[in-house]
């Protein structure tokens, strides 16, 4: 049987440490034997980012805009320790941050559910996809520790010098202050990314804020979502039999617990940070979580939700065996290949992506898994495999289909 042919290259962003090792194994065992893999390769490993003054990250984001689909390996975000470890010229920014800024994207994350690794919330039959707004609010705040009595005001000065001024509080003693913001432009692209992704994945969309308390700030989010929905998406949602549902954040939290799952939950930045950790921990493992960055003009970047698994990499360097879970990285590849297949009308490529995902899940359901899953599975008599053995087991399962 001939290999599957591709038309347009995938933008391939290689990464760091243990995930870089998995990346190579996945390509060799699970992709190259079946696909005439066409990629435009960018090495986002920290060494090469440093060598190119991080230009490679910018180039990879530009290539993603050009081709429309990228697959990314986890990468190191440098900190002080990495400066010495890699002898860096500068503390380069997070590649994910750079790519997200270039694509103006929203990140969608969903647990990969498999028999034997059941969510703690028993009625969650289908994954809940979290869409987190990744700009502004408390993540771009300005804070003051108020030393003592005095008046705090919120002042906006327009370009022409006119002022809007509101009293925040008259302090009679020490306290704290915080200024936060967001922009209509960012909220608009967040909303568009959510509506498009809901249509794309045929799932209902939920959105929740605290607009009863925050009558201008949160209300603005609600209004922008509603306006865009009415104007551009309502008829498309109706045609697809989908629902857009807005409610208060506390009501959403209570309802989510009682649902069967299978929808997208859009959250403001802070809510998304907290709620995605809640959903992923309720589903067992960060290594069982897909993550895709979607830009408002329909560019996709697929990755794993976890990091470079540094602790395992150091063991690997010392020649010790590792049992690192490659499922999320495999699903980053299948997500990207399926999307490429869809855009280029290559049904075999989409079928291959489905088959590889099924083989990955079946391998686990057959009791063959990495250590992180073996620790939490409800299956009995499981075999704990090392990093390489698991990938080979997936290959064997795939060959039985
Ligand atoms: P991490 O790589 O996600 O790993 C944290 C811990 O979670 C691991 O030590 C391991 O626990 C467990 N784990 C995560 N992924 C796993 C997998 N695939 N299989 C098995 N266990 C897994 O986070 P980190 O150690 O905080 O960060 C390491 C580096 O990754 C940092 O330099 C950070 O900048 C980077 N990072 C990158 C991204 C990204 O590119 N998207 C995201 C987050 C972090 P045990 O040690 O208990 O086995
Ligand atoms: Mg968090």
PDB file of C-alpha atoms and ligand atoms in Angstrom, residues 72 74-77 82 96 287 303 306-309 311-312 324-325 372, ligand 1:
ATOM      1  CA  UNK A  72       3.818  22.376  17.978  1.00  0.00           C
ATOM      2  CA  UNK A  74       6.186  21.725  24.016  1.00  0.00           C
ATOM      3  CA  UNK A  75       8.933  24.303  24.503  1.00  0.00           C
ATOM      4  CA  UNK A  76      10.872  25.749  27.417  1.00  0.00           C
ATOM      5  CA  UNK A  77       9.859  29.211  28.573  1.00  0.00           C
ATOM      6  CA  UNK A  82      17.446  28.266  32.064  1.00  0.00           C
ATOM      7  CA  UNK A  96       3.348  30.235  22.979  1.00  0.00           C
ATOM      8  CA  UNK A 287      -1.061  14.432  29.534  1.00  0.00           C
ATOM      9  CA  UNK A 303      -0.142  21.228  20.650  1.00  0.00           C
ATOM     10  CA  UNK A 306       1.552  19.957  29.131  1.00  0.00           C
ATOM     11  CA  UNK A 307       5.151  21.181  29.205  1.00  0.00           C
ATOM     12  CA  UNK A 308       8.456  19.589  28.252  1.00  0.00           C
ATOM     13  CA  UNK A 309       8.398  17.119  31.200  1.00  0.00           C
ATOM     14  CA  UNK A 311      12.073  15.758  35.292  1.00  0.00           C
ATOM     15  CA  UNK A 312      11.687  12.791  32.941  1.00  0.00           C
ATOM     16  CA  UNK A 324       6.287   9.617  29.617  1.00  0.00           C
ATOM     17  CA  UNK A 325       2.783   9.804  28.224  1.00  0.00           C
ATOM     18  CA  UNK A 372       0.914   8.325  35.011  1.00  0.00           C
TER      19      UNK A 372
HETATM   20  P1  LIG B   1       5.325  19.796  32.713  1.00  0.00           P
HETATM   21  O1  LIG B   1       6.374  19.612  31.692  1.00  0.00           O
HETATM   22  O2  LIG B   1       3.931  19.826  32.211  1.00  0.00           O
HETATM   23  O3  LIG B   1       5.492  18.650  33.795  1.00  0.00           O
HETATM   24  C1  LIG B   1       5.052  18.726  35.117  1.00  0.00           C
HETATM   25  C2  LIG B   1       4.849  17.336  35.680  1.00  0.00           C
HETATM   26  O4  LIG B   1       3.622  16.814  35.198  1.00  0.00           O
HETATM   27  C3  LIG B   1       5.906  16.325  35.241  1.00  0.00           C
HETATM   28  O5  LIG B   1       7.043  16.367  36.047  1.00  0.00           O
HETATM   29  C4  LIG B   1       5.135  15.024  35.334  1.00  0.00           C
HETATM   30  O6  LIG B   1       4.959  14.590  36.684  1.00  0.00           O
HETATM   31  C5  LIG B   1       3.750  15.448  34.858  1.00  0.00           C
HETATM   32  N1  LIG B   1       3.613  15.338  33.390  1.00  0.00           N
HETATM   33  C6  LIG B   1       3.410  16.346  32.497  1.00  0.00           C
HETATM   34  N2  LIG B   1       3.312  15.858  31.267  1.00  0.00           N
HETATM   35  C7  LIG B   1       3.457  14.531  31.358  1.00  0.00           C
HETATM   36  C8  LIG B   1       3.465  13.473  30.408  1.00  0.00           C
HETATM   37  N3  LIG B   1       3.301  13.732  29.088  1.00  0.00           N
HETATM   38  N4  LIG B   1       3.643  12.203  30.851  1.00  0.00           N
HETATM   39  C9  LIG B   1       3.795  11.961  32.155  1.00  0.00           C
HETATM   40  N5  LIG B   1       3.809  12.908  33.103  1.00  0.00           N
HETATM   41  C10 LIG B   1       3.637  14.185  32.707  1.00  0.00           C
HETATM   42  O7  LIG B   1       5.554  21.166  33.494  1.00  0.00           O
HETATM   43  P2  LIG B   1       6.882  21.792  34.156  1.00  0.00           P
HETATM   44  O8  LIG B   1       7.775  20.709  34.638  1.00  0.00           O
HETATM   45  O9  LIG B   1       6.364  22.803  35.084  1.00  0.00           O
HETATM   46  O10 LIG B   1       7.587  22.537  32.971  1.00  0.00           O
HETATM   47  C11 LIG B   1       8.706  22.028  32.245  1.00  0.00           C
HETATM   48  C12 LIG B   1       9.020  22.986  31.109  1.00  0.00           C
HETATM   49  O11 LIG B   1       7.919  23.036  30.219  1.00  0.00           O
HETATM   50  C13 LIG B   1       9.259  24.411  31.569  1.00  0.00           C
HETATM   51  O12 LIG B   1      10.488  24.873  31.030  1.00  0.00           O
HETATM   52  C14 LIG B   1       8.100  25.205  31.016  1.00  0.00           C
HETATM   53  O13 LIG B   1       8.506  26.478  30.587  1.00  0.00           O
HETATM   54  C15 LIG B   1       7.647  24.373  29.851  1.00  0.00           C
HETATM   55  N6  LIG B   1       6.199  24.453  29.530  1.00  0.00           N
HETATM   56  C16 LIG B   1       5.875  24.507  28.226  1.00  0.00           C
HETATM   57  C17 LIG B   1       4.556  24.514  27.823  1.00  0.00           C
HETATM   58  C18 LIG B   1       4.249  24.561  26.373  1.00  0.00           C
HETATM   59  O14 LIG B   1       5.128  24.631  25.539  1.00  0.00           O
HETATM   60  N7  LIG B   1       2.999  24.489  25.991  1.00  0.00           N
HETATM   61  C19 LIG B   1       3.547  24.439  28.791  1.00  0.00           C
HETATM   62  C20 LIG B   1       3.901  24.351  30.133  1.00  0.00           C
HETATM   63  C21 LIG B   1       5.245  24.354  30.501  1.00  0.00           C
HETATM   64  P3  LIG B   1       5.986  13.600  37.429  1.00  0.00           P
HETATM   65  O15 LIG B   1       7.300  14.285  37.437  1.00  0.00           O
HETATM   66  O16 LIG B   1       5.359  13.477  38.775  1.00  0.00           O
HETATM   67  O17 LIG B   1       6.020  12.306  36.669  1.00  0.00           O
END
